CSV table of C-alpha atoms in Angstrom, one decimal:
chain,number,residue,atom,x,y,z
A,23,MET,CA,56.8,105.5,142.7
A,24,MET,CA,53.4,106.3,143.6
A,25,LEU,CA,49.6,106.5,142.3
A,26,LEU,CA,48.8,109.4,140.6
A,27,SER,CA,45.3,110.1,141.1
A,28,GLY,CA,42.5,111.9,138.7
A,29,ASP,CA,45.2,111.8,135.5
A,30,ARG,CA,43.6,110.3,132.5
A,31,ALA,CA,46.4,111.2,129.9
A,32,CYS,CA,48.0,107.6,130.6
A,33,CYS,CA,46.3,104.7,129.3
A,34,VAL,CA,47.5,100.8,128.7
A,35,ILE,CA,48.1,99.5,124.9
A,36,SER,CA,47.6,95.9,124.6
A,37,ALA,CA,47.9,94.3,121.2
A,38,SER,CA,47.2,90.5,119.7
A,39,SER,CA,46.6,89.0,116.2
A,40,ALA,CA,46.1,85.0,115.6
A,41,CYS,CA,48.3,85.4,112.4
A,42,GLY,CA,52.2,84.6,112.1
A,43,ASN,CA,54.1,87.6,112.2
A,44,SER,CA,57.3,88.5,110.0
A,45,VAL,CA,59.4,86.2,111.1
A,46,GLY,CA,57.5,83.3,110.5
A,47,THR,CA,56.5,82.5,114.4
A,48,PRO,CA,52.8,82.8,115.4
A,49,ALA,CA,52.2,85.8,117.0
A,50,GLN,CA,50.0,84.5,119.6
A,51,GLY,CA,48.7,86.1,122.8
A,52,SER,CA,49.1,89.8,123.8
A,53,TRP,CA,51.9,92.4,123.8
A,54,SER,CA,51.4,95.3,125.7
A,55,CYS,CA,52.9,98.7,126.6
A,56,SER,CA,51.6,102.5,128.3
A,57,GLY,CA,50.6,105.5,126.4
A,58,VAL,CA,49.4,108.2,125.9
A,59,ILE,CA,45.9,110.2,124.9
A,60,LEU,CA,46.6,112.8,123.2
A,61,SER,CA,42.7,114.3,122.5
A,62,GLN,CA,39.8,113.2,123.6
A,63,SER,CA,37.9,114.3,120.8
A,64,PRO,CA,38.9,113.1,118.7
A,65,GLY,CA,40.3,110.1,120.5
A,66,ILE,CA,43.9,109.9,119.9
A,67,VAL,CA,47.1,107.8,121.7
A,68,VAL,CA,50.1,108.1,121.2
A,69,CYS,CA,52.6,105.0,122.2
A,70,HIS,CA,55.7,103.2,121.1
A,71,GLY,CA,55.7,101.3,118.5
A,72,ALA,CA,57.6,97.7,119.4
A,73,ILE,CA,54.6,96.3,120.2
A,74,PHE,CA,53.4,95.9,116.6
A,75,CYS,CA,56.3,95.0,115.0
A,76,PRO,CA,55.4,91.8,115.5
A,77,PHE,CA,52.5,91.9,114.0
A,78,LEU,CA,53.6,93.6,110.8
A,79,LEU,CA,53.0,91.3,107.4
A,80,GLU,CA,55.3,89.2,105.7
A,81,GLU,CA,55.2,90.7,102.6
A,82,VAL,CA,56.0,93.9,104.0
A,83,ILE,CA,59.2,93.2,105.4
A,84,ALA,CA,60.0,91.0,102.1
A,85,ALA,CA,59.8,94.0,100.0
A,86,ASP,CA,61.8,95.9,101.7
A,87,GLN,CA,64.7,94.6,104.2
A,88,GLY,CA,65.8,98.2,104.9
A,89,ILE,CA,62.3,99.3,105.8
A,90,TRP,CA,63.2,100.1,109.7
A,91,SER,CA,65.7,103.0,108.2
A,92,GLN,CA,64.2,103.5,104.8
A,93,CYS,CA,60.3,104.2,105.5
A,94,SER,CA,59.0,107.5,106.7
A,95,VAL,CA,55.5,106.0,107.6
A,96,LEU,CA,53.7,103.1,107.6
A,97,LEU,CA,49.9,102.7,107.4
A,98,ALA,CA,47.1,100.2,108.8
A,99,ASN,CA,47.8,98.1,105.9
A,100,SER,CA,51.3,97.1,106.8
A,101,PHE,CA,49.8,94.9,109.7
A,102,SER,CA,47.8,91.9,109.7
A,103,PRO,CA,44.1,92.7,109.0
A,104,ASP,CA,42.5,90.5,112.8
A,105,ILE,CA,44.7,92.7,115.0
A,106,GLN,CA,42.7,93.7,117.7
A,107,ILE,CA,44.1,96.6,120.0
A,108,GLN,CA,42.3,97.5,123.7
A,109,VAL,CA,42.9,101.0,125.3
A,110,LEU,CA,42.8,100.3,128.8
A,111,CYS,CA,42.2,104.3,130.4
A,112,ALA,CA,40.8,105.6,133.7
A,113,ALA,CA,36.9,106.1,133.3
A,114,GLU,CA,37.0,109.1,135.6
A,115,SER,CA,38.7,111.6,138.2
A,116,ARG,CA,39.3,109.2,141.6
A,117,SER,CA,38.2,110.7,144.6
A,118,LYS,CA,39.0,114.3,145.7
A,119,GLY,CA,38.4,114.1,149.6
A,120,ASN,CA,35.3,113.7,151.8
A,121,GLY,CA,36.6,110.8,153.6
A,122,LYS,CA,36.6,108.1,150.6
A,123,GLY,CA,38.9,105.6,149.1
A,124,VAL,CA,40.6,106.2,145.6
A,125,LEU,CA,37.8,104.5,144.5
A,126,GLY,CA,35.3,106.6,145.4
A,127,LYS,CA,34.0,104.1,148.1
A,128,ASP,CA,33.9,105.0,152.3
A,129,LEU,CA,36.9,104.2,153.7
A,130,GLY,CA,35.2,101.3,156.1
A,131,ALA,CA,33.0,99.6,152.7
A,132,CYS,CA,35.7,96.8,152.6
A,133,SER,CA,36.8,96.9,156.5
A,134,PRO,CA,34.8,99.1,158.7
A,135,ALA,CA,37.5,98.1,161.9
A,136,LEU,CA,40.6,99.2,159.7
A,137,GLY,CA,38.8,101.9,157.4
A,138,PHE,CA,40.6,99.8,154.5
A,139,ASN,CA,40.5,101.9,151.2
A,140,PRO,CA,40.4,99.0,148.3
A,141,LEU,CA,43.4,99.1,146.0
A,142,SER,CA,41.8,96.8,143.3
A,143,ASN,CA,38.4,96.8,142.2
A,144,GLN,CA,37.3,93.1,141.6
A,145,GLN,CA,34.1,93.5,140.6
A,146,GLY,CA,34.3,95.7,138.2
A,147,SER,CA,32.7,99.4,139.7
A,148,PRO,CA,31.5,101.8,137.5
A,149,GLY,CA,34.3,104.4,137.4
A,150,THR,CA,37.7,103.5,137.2
A,151,LEU,CA,38.7,101.7,134.3
A,152,ARG,CA,37.7,101.3,131.3
A,153,GLN,CA,38.3,99.7,127.8
A,154,HIS,CA,37.9,101.1,124.8
A,155,GLU,CA,38.6,99.7,120.9
A,156,ALA,CA,41.4,101.2,119.3
A,157,LYS,CA,42.7,100.8,115.7
A,158,LEU,CA,46.2,101.6,113.9
A,159,LEU,CA,46.3,104.6,112.4
A,160,MET,CA,49.9,104.6,111.5
A,161,MET,CA,53.8,104.2,112.9
A,162,VAL,CA,56.0,106.9,112.3
A,163,PRO,CA,59.8,107.4,112.5
A,164,CYS,CA,61.9,109.9,114.6
A,165,PRO,CA,65.0,110.0,112.6
A,166,GLU,CA,66.3,112.4,114.7
A,167,PHE,CA,66.4,110.4,118.0
A,168,GLN,CA,67.8,107.6,115.4
A,169,ASN,CA,70.9,110.0,114.6
A,170,THR,CA,71.8,110.9,117.7
A,171,PHE,CA,71.2,107.5,119.8
A,172,SER,CA,73.7,105.6,117.5
A,173,LYS,CA,76.5,108.0,118.1
A,174,VAL,CA,75.8,107.9,121.8
A,175,PHE,CA,74.8,104.5,122.3
A,176,THR,CA,77.3,102.4,120.1
A,177,ARG,CA,77.7,98.9,120.0
A,178,ALA,CA,80.8,98.6,121.2
A,179,GLU,CA,79.5,99.9,124.2
A,180,GLN,CA,77.3,96.7,124.6
A,181,TRP,CA,74.2,98.7,125.3
A,182,HIS,CA,71.2,96.2,125.6
A,183,PHE,CA,67.8,97.7,125.2
A,184,CYS,CA,65.2,94.6,125.5
A,185,ARG,CA,65.5,90.9,127.7
A,186,SER,CA,68.2,88.7,125.9
A,187,GLU,CA,64.3,86.6,124.9
A,188,ASP,CA,62.7,89.0,123.1
A,189,GLU,CA,66.0,89.2,121.2
A,190,GLN,CA,65.9,85.8,120.2
A,191,GLU,CA,62.2,85.2,119.6
A,192,HIS,CA,61.9,88.1,117.3
A,193,GLY,CA,65.5,88.0,116.1
A,194,ALA,CA,66.7,91.1,113.8
A,195,LEU,CA,63.2,92.7,113.9
A,196,LEU,CA,63.5,94.1,117.4
A,197,ASP,CA,66.9,94.5,117.1
A,198,ASP,CA,67.9,97.8,119.2
A,199,LEU,CA,69.1,100.2,116.7
A,200,HIS,CA,66.3,99.4,114.6
A,201,TYR,CA,63.8,99.8,116.0
A,202,LEU,CA,63.1,102.3,119.2
A,203,HIS,CA,62.5,104.9,117.0
A,204,TRP,CA,59.2,103.8,116.2
A,205,PHE,CA,56.0,105.4,117.8
A,206,ALA,CA,52.1,104.6,116.5
A,207,LEU,CA,49.2,106.1,116.4
A,208,LEU,CA,45.9,105.2,117.6
A,209,GLU,CA,42.9,106.1,117.2
A,210,ILE,CA,39.9,105.6,119.7
A,211,PRO,CA,36.4,106.2,118.3
A,212,ASP,CA,34.3,105.5,121.3
A,213,LEU,CA,36.7,108.4,123.4
A,214,ASN,CA,34.7,111.4,121.7
A,215,SER,CA,34.9,114.0,124.7
A,216,PRO,CA,34.0,117.0,123.8
A,217,GLY,CA,34.7,119.9,125.5
A,218,ILE,CA,38.1,118.4,127.7
A,219,ALA,CA,41.0,119.9,127.4
A,220,GLN,CA,44.2,118.0,125.0
A,221,VAL,CA,47.5,117.3,126.6
A,222,SER,CA,49.4,120.5,126.9
A,223,CYS,CA,52.6,119.5,124.3
A,224,VAL,CA,56.4,121.4,125.1
A,225,LEU,CA,59.4,121.2,123.1
A,226,ALA,CA,62.3,119.8,124.9
A,227,GLU,CA,65.2,122.3,123.5
A,228,SER,CA,64.1,124.3,127.2
A,229,LEU,CA,65.3,121.6,129.0
A,230,ARG,CA,68.6,121.8,131.2
A,231,LYS,CA,70.3,119.3,133.5
A,232,GLY,CA,68.1,118.9,136.8
A,233,ASP,CA,65.7,120.2,135.7
A,234,MET,CA,62.2,118.4,137.5
A,235,LEU,CA,60.6,115.6,135.3
A,236,PHE,CA,57.9,113.1,136.4
A,237,ALA,CA,57.4,109.6,134.3
A,238,CYS,CA,53.8,108.0,134.4
A,239,GLY,CA,52.9,105.0,133.2
A,240,SER,CA,51.8,101.3,134.2
A,241,PRO,CA,54.1,99.4,135.4
A,242,PHE,CA,54.4,95.4,133.5
A,243,GLY,CA,51.7,97.2,131.0
A,244,SER,CA,48.1,95.2,131.1
A,245,PHE,CA,49.3,93.2,134.4
A,246,CYS,CA,47.1,94.1,137.2
A,247,PRO,CA,46.4,97.6,135.9
A,248,ASP,CA,44.0,98.5,138.3
A,249,ILE,CA,46.4,98.2,140.5
A,250,PHE,CA,49.9,100.1,138.4
A,251,ILE,CA,48.0,102.6,135.8
A,252,ASN,CA,48.8,106.2,136.2
A,253,THR,CA,52.1,104.9,137.9
A,254,LEU,CA,54.2,108.4,138.8
A,255,SER,CA,58.3,108.4,139.0
A,256,LYS,CA,59.8,112.0,140.1
A,257,GLY,CA,63.1,112.2,138.6
A,258,ILE,CA,65.2,115.3,137.5
A,259,VAL,CA,67.0,115.7,133.5
A,260,SER,CA,70.5,113.2,133.9
A,261,ASN,CA,71.5,114.1,129.8
A,262,LEU,CA,70.3,115.8,127.0
A,263,ALA,CA,71.4,115.0,123.5
A,264,GLY,CA,70.9,115.7,119.6
A,265,GLU,CA,69.2,118.8,117.9
A,266,GLY,CA,66.2,120.5,120.1
A,267,ASN,CA,67.1,117.7,123.2
A,268,VAL,CA,65.4,114.8,120.8
A,269,LEU,CA,67.1,112.7,123.2
A,270,ILE,CA,65.9,112.8,127.2
A,271,LEU,CA,67.8,110.7,129.9
A,272,THR,CA,66.3,110.7,133.2
A,273,ASP,CA,66.8,108.8,136.3
A,274,ALA,CA,63.1,108.8,137.3
A,275,ARG,CA,62.7,105.1,137.8
A,276,CYS,CA,60.9,103.1,135.2
A,277,LEU,CA,59.4,99.3,134.9
A,278,PRO,CA,59.0,97.3,132.0
A,279,GLY,CA,56.0,98.0,130.9
A,280,THR,CA,56.2,101.6,131.1
A,281,GLU,CA,57.8,102.2,127.4
A,282,GLY,CA,55.1,104.9,125.4
A,283,GLY,CA,53.9,106.3,128.7
A,284,GLY,CA,54.6,110.1,128.8
A,285,VAL,CA,57.4,112.0,130.6
A,286,PHE,CA,56.4,115.7,132.2
A,287,VAL,CA,57.8,119.0,133.3
A,288,PHE,CA,55.9,121.4,135.6
A,289,SER,CA,56.0,124.7,134.8
A,290,GLU,CA,53.6,127.6,136.0
A,291,ASP,CA,51.1,126.2,132.7
A,292,GLY,CA,51.0,122.9,135.2
A,293,PHE,CA,51.9,120.0,134.0
A,294,ASN,CA,53.2,120.0,130.1
A,295,LEU,CA,54.3,116.1,127.9
A,296,VAL,CA,57.4,116.8,127.0
A,297,GLY,CA,58.5,113.2,125.8
A,298,ILE,CA,57.7,109.8,125.7
A,299,ILE,CA,59.1,106.8,127.7
A,300,VAL,CA,61.3,104.6,124.5
A,301,ALA,CA,63.1,101.9,127.1
A,302,PRO,CA,62.6,102.0,131.0
A,303,LEU,CA,65.5,99.6,131.7
A,304,CYS,CA,68.9,99.5,129.7
A,305,TRP,CA,72.1,97.6,130.7
A,306,LYS,CA,75.7,98.3,129.0
A,307,ALA,CA,78.0,94.9,128.9
A,308,ASN,CA,76.3,93.0,131.9
A,309,GLU,CA,75.8,95.9,134.0
A,310,TRP,CA,72.1,97.2,134.9
A,311,VAL,CA,72.2,101.1,134.5
A,312,GLY,CA,69.1,103.1,136.1
A,313,LEU,CA,68.4,105.5,133.4
A,314,THR,CA,65.2,106.0,131.9
A,315,LEU,CA,65.4,106.6,127.6
A,316,VAL,CA,63.4,109.6,126.4
A,317,CYS,CA,62.4,110.5,122.7
A,318,SER,CA,61.0,114.6,122.9
A,319,ILE,CA,57.5,114.6,121.8
A,320,GLY,CA,58.2,117.7,119.4
A,321,HIS,CA,60.1,115.4,117.5
A,322,ILE,CA,57.7,112.9,117.2
A,323,LEU,CA,54.9,115.1,116.3
A,324,GLU,CA,56.3,116.5,113.5
A,325,ASN,CA,57.0,114.0,111.4
A,326,VAL,CA,53.5,112.5,112.3
A,327,ARG,CA,52.7,115.8,110.2
A,328,SER,CA,55.3,115.3,108.0
A,329,ALA,CA,54.0,111.9,107.2
A,330,LEU,CA,50.3,113.1,107.3
A,331,VAL,CA,51.5,115.7,104.1
A,332,GLY,CA,53.7,113.3,102.4
A,333,SER,CA,51.3,110.2,102.3
A,334,GLY,CA,48.5,112.2,101.1
A,335,SER,CA,46.1,110.6,103.2
A,336,SER,CA,42.7,111.2,104.7
A,337,MET,CA,43.6,111.0,107.9
A,338,LYS,CA,45.2,114.7,107.7
A,339,THR,CA,41.4,115.9,108.6
A,340,TRP,CA,41.3,115.3,112.0
A,341,TRP,CA,44.9,116.7,112.4
A,342,PRO,CA,44.3,120.5,112.4
A,343,PRO,CA,40.9,120.3,114.8
A,344,VAL,CA,43.7,117.8,117.2
A,345,GLN,CA,46.2,120.9,117.0
A,346,LEU,CA,49.1,119.1,118.9
A,347,VAL,CA,52.2,122.0,118.5
A,348,ALA,CA,54.6,121.9,121.3
A,349,LYS,CA,55.0,124.9,122.3
A,350,PRO,CA,58.3,126.1,124.6
A,351,VAL,CA,58.4,124.9,128.5
A,352,GLY,CA,56.9,127.8,130.4
A,353,LYS,CA,59.1,129.1,133.7
A,354,MET,CA,60.0,125.9,135.1
A,355,ALA,CA,58.5,125.3,138.9
A,356,VAL,CA,61.2,124.4,141.7
A,357,SER,CA,59.6,122.3,144.3
A,358,PRO,CA,60.5,122.5,148.0
A,359,GLY,CA,62.6,119.6,149.5
A,360,PRO,CA,62.0,117.9,152.5
A,361,ALA,CA,61.3,120.2,155.2
A,362,GLN,CA,64.2,118.8,158.5
A,363,HIS,CA,61.6,119.0,160.6
A,364,LEU,CA,59.3,116.2,158.9
A,365,LEU,CA,62.5,114.2,158.8
A,366,SER,CA,62.1,113.8,162.6
A,367,ALA,CA,59.2,111.7,162.7
A,368,VAL,CA,61.5,109.1,160.6
A,369,VAL,CA,63.6,107.0,163.0
A,370,LEU,CA,66.0,104.1,163.1
A,371,VAL,CA,64.7,100.7,165.2
A,372,GLU,CA,67.5,98.0,166.1
A,373,CYS,CA,67.1,94.9,166.7
A,374,GLY,CA,70.9,93.5,167.4
A,375,GLN,CA,72.2,92.8,164.0
A,376,VAL,CA,68.7,94.1,162.1
A,377,TRP,CA,68.1,97.0,161.7
A,378,GLY,CA,65.0,99.3,159.5
A,379,SER,CA,63.1,102.4,159.8
A,380,GLY,CA,60.0,103.4,161.4
A,381,VAL,CA,57.6,106.5,162.1
A,382,VAL,CA,56.6,108.3,165.0
A,383,VAL,CA,52.9,108.3,165.2
A,384,SER,CA,52.7,109.3,168.5
A,385,SER,CA,54.9,110.7,172.0
A,386,ARG,CA,55.5,107.1,172.5
A,387,LEU,CA,54.5,105.2,169.5
A,388,VAL,CA,56.5,103.9,166.6
A,389,LEU,CA,55.3,102.2,163.3
A,390,THR,CA,57.8,99.6,161.9
A,391,CYS,CA,57.7,96.5,159.6
A,392,ARG,CA,57.2,92.7,161.5
A,393,HIS,CA,60.6,91.6,159.9
A,394,VAL,CA,62.9,94.5,161.3
A,395,VAL,CA,61.8,93.6,165.0
A,396,ASN,CA,62.0,89.8,163.9
A,397,GLU,CA,60.0,88.5,167.2
A,398,ALA,CA,62.0,90.5,169.7
A,399,SER,CA,60.4,92.1,172.3
A,400,GLY,CA,62.3,95.0,172.8
A,401,VAL,CA,64.8,97.4,170.7
A,402,CYS,CA,66.2,100.2,170.3
A,403,VAL,CA,65.1,103.5,168.3
A,404,ARG,CA,67.4,106.2,167.4
A,405,VAL,CA,65.9,109.6,166.7
A,406,GLN,CA,67.4,112.3,164.8
A,407,HIS,CA,66.0,115.3,165.9
A,408,SER,CA,68.0,117.6,164.2
A,409,PRO,CA,71.9,117.1,162.3
A,410,GLU,CA,73.4,117.9,165.4
A,411,LYS,CA,71.4,116.5,168.4
A,412,GLY,CA,70.0,113.1,168.3
A,413,CYS,CA,69.4,110.1,171.4
A,414,VAL,CA,68.6,106.8,171.8
A,415,LEU,CA,65.4,105.1,173.4
A,416,LYS,CA,64.2,101.8,174.1
A,417,GLY,CA,61.0,100.1,173.5
A,418,LYS,CA,59.4,97.4,173.6
A,419,VAL,CA,57.3,95.4,170.5
A,420,VAL,CA,54.0,95.6,171.4
A,421,PHE,CA,52.5,94.0,168.5
A,422,THR,CA,53.2,92.1,165.8
A,423,THR,CA,51.3,90.5,162.8
A,424,ASN,CA,50.9,87.1,161.9
A,425,ASP,CA,54.1,85.8,159.6
A,426,ASP,CA,50.8,84.8,157.1
A,427,SER,CA,49.5,88.6,157.5
A,428,PRO,CA,50.0,90.5,153.9
A,429,TYR,CA,50.7,93.0,156.4
A,430,ASP,CA,54.6,93.4,157.4
A,431,ILE,CA,53.7,95.5,160.5
A,432,ALA,CA,55.1,96.3,164.0
A,433,VAL,CA,54.5,98.3,167.1
A,434,VAL,CA,56.6,99.8,169.3
A,435,GLU,CA,55.6,101.7,172.2
A,436,LEU,CA,58.9,104.1,174.0
A,437,GLU,CA,60.0,103.5,177.2
A,438,GLU,CA,60.1,107.3,177.7
A,439,SER,CA,57.6,110.2,175.8
A,440,LEU,CA,59.7,112.1,173.1
A,441,LEU,CA,58.8,115.5,173.8
A,442,CYS,CA,60.1,117.8,170.6
A,443,PHE,CA,58.9,115.3,167.2
A,444,ALA,CA,57.3,116.3,163.7
A,445,LYS,CA,54.1,114.3,164.2
A,446,PRO,CA,52.9,113.6,160.8
A,447,VAL,CA,49.7,114.3,159.2
A,448,SER,CA,47.6,111.7,158.0
A,449,ALA,CA,46.2,111.2,155.0
A,450,THR,CA,42.4,111.5,154.6
A,451,LYS,CA,42.5,109.2,151.4
A,452,PHE,CA,44.8,107.1,149.6
A,453,GLY,CA,48.0,108.0,151.4
A,454,ALA,CA,52.0,105.4,152.1
A,455,GLY,CA,52.8,105.0,155.3
A,456,ILE,CA,54.6,102.4,156.1
A,457,VAL,CA,57.3,100.6,153.0
A,458,ALA,CA,57.3,96.8,153.7
A,459,SER,CA,59.1,95.6,151.0
A,460,ASN,CA,60.4,95.7,147.3
A,461,THR,CA,58.4,93.6,144.7
A,462,LYS,CA,60.3,89.8,143.9
A,463,ASP,CA,58.8,87.9,141.0
A,464,ASN,CA,58.9,84.5,142.3
A,465,SER,CA,59.1,82.8,139.5
A,466,VAL,CA,62.1,84.0,137.9
A,467,GLY,CA,63.5,85.0,140.9
A,468,ALA,CA,63.7,88.8,139.9
A,469,THR,CA,63.5,91.5,142.5
A,470,TYR,CA,62.4,95.0,141.4
A,471,PRO,CA,63.7,97.2,144.0
A,472,HIS,CA,62.1,100.8,142.5
A,473,LEU,CA,58.9,99.5,143.3
A,474,ASN,CA,57.7,98.8,146.8
A,475,TYR,CA,54.9,97.5,149.1
A,476,SER,CA,53.9,99.9,151.6
A,477,VAL,CA,50.7,99.7,153.5
A,478,PRO,CA,48.5,102.6,153.1
A,479,ILE,CA,48.4,104.7,156.2
A,480,THR,CA,44.2,104.5,156.2
A,481,VAL,CA,44.7,100.9,157.0
A,482,LEU,CA,46.6,102.2,160.4
A,483,GLN,CA,45.0,105.2,161.5
A,484,PRO,CA,41.9,104.0,163.1
A,485,ALA,CA,44.4,101.5,165.2
A,486,VAL,CA,47.0,103.8,166.2
A,487,LEU,CA,44.0,106.0,167.7
A,488,GLU,CA,41.9,103.4,169.3
A,489,TYR,CA,45.4,102.1,171.0
A,490,SER,CA,46.9,105.8,172.1
A,491,ARG,CA,43.4,106.0,173.8
A,492,THR,CA,42.8,103.3,175.4
A,493,GLY,CA,45.7,100.5,175.1
A,494,ASP,CA,43.0,98.1,173.3
A,495,LEU,CA,45.2,96.1,170.5
A,496,HIS,CA,42.3,94.9,169.2
A,497,GLY,CA,42.6,97.3,165.9
A,498,PHE,CA,45.9,95.8,165.0
A,499,GLN,CA,44.7,92.5,165.4
A,500,GLU,CA,42.4,93.2,162.1
A,501,LEU,CA,45.6,93.1,160.0
A,502,ASN,CA,45.4,89.1,160.7
A,503,ARG,CA,42.0,88.7,159.8
A,504,ALA,CA,42.6,90.6,155.8
A,505,ASN,CA,40.1,88.7,153.6
A,506,ASP,CA,41.6,87.0,150.3
A,507,ARG,CA,41.0,89.5,147.9
A,508,ILE,CA,43.3,92.0,150.1
A,509,ARG,CA,45.7,89.3,150.1
A,510,LEU,CA,45.5,88.7,146.1
A,511,VAL,CA,46.2,92.0,146.1
A,512,TRP,CA,49.7,92.2,148.0
A,513,ARG,CA,50.4,89.0,145.3
A,514,LEU,CA,49.2,91.0,142.8
A,515,GLN,CA,47.2,88.2,141.7
A,516,ARG,CA,43.2,87.8,140.4
A,517,LYS,CA,41.2,85.6,140.8
A,518,THR,CA,39.8,84.1,137.2
A,519,THR,CA,40.7,86.9,134.5
A,520,GLU,CA,43.5,85.8,132.4
A,521,VAL,CA,45.6,88.4,131.9
A,522,PRO,CA,47.7,89.4,129.1
A,523,HIS,CA,51.9,89.4,129.5
A,524,SER,CA,53.9,92.1,128.7
A,525,LYS,CA,55.8,92.7,125.5
A,526,LEU,CA,58.9,93.2,128.5
């Protein structure tokens, strides 16, 4: 996954209420997920409906036990009257260059010696994230998705799309085959921004297996959104099912909290919204399946339109101005694969029985991770110039960060100069360089293999240049003096802010 700069379509939705939920347990605290801003004027957001299930009124459930299969719409009066909904989204586009960081600050603002590019904005500077109060307009089902889903994902195959503790807490209300096909429409009154273009929505019927897709959401919902919001995952169409391809499976890696986020296809017209994430993770029997379940946006919009017409609600007055009509997908744009000469900059670093990857940043300098070299003084570096030609060089470890440093970095100097290698071009603003580790939740021992810690090259580049010119390691020593704020970012922690927990 990578950070998608400058995108304002993604948002994070949190919902809370002091009243009890439909199954008699308190709906205290906040549930959260991702969402997509369909329109800026008026401010309309679409997200998955699951986070609002705990706030259905008891009398609504009592009146119709088959609500999930029989209703065509649930209006706001079906939910707790004191439900509070917040939408968190980017206030404005992030920096577009000129030596600025992702927050629009000078790269040297936090650590001049390293040019540290801050990822977390604890001071709440303007131009990053903004919170809006929102109201629930309606929840609508997508029966076409439900019918297709029930045929493809049968109970006999033991598919699960939420954690067991969620099923126990909310009982039959969160039964897999009952709630997955519901979607919520929200209004943000103060989001009105005349002149800003609406999201372009396209029909999924033009998709084919293997087409490239981009999933955008906020992993873990409202947990650390200043770090995770607008997280982009690239993948392909793994499979399609149903009339008009209402059900889409993609291998674009998503994590809990991205449900309700958007799935986009890139065509000659640019990025177009083609679906909404229904379930970012799923299990078949007891085996995890790394696919993301998506519902076609075209079918969702058609069911919203039908619900507005059938309800006779005054809300349909805003539908014509929104003009959210899904159109056919234009000619697909093909993204070139990685060039072979760039791959030659990635090397294999071997230290006894331990090995890992490294990046060649100069003719005699390789960056890798501290845990790869493991306090060794010498390593072997395997360089693959081409599929047919490679070599093995010896190198000495000239620097490693301390064990308590948040930066897991080691510097290896080769005994011989590389005469032929593709020197990578360093990013002038935010750019991933060195992958340090997977993300792990120490409280439960869970590891998320598709969410990695990476050290931005903007942190390392000044030190690399200084050492290349003078042989002075002072710049790298600064990695051991990271301040508390940086340490909190790498631990995915905050100082005092209470963070609503994600629904999943």
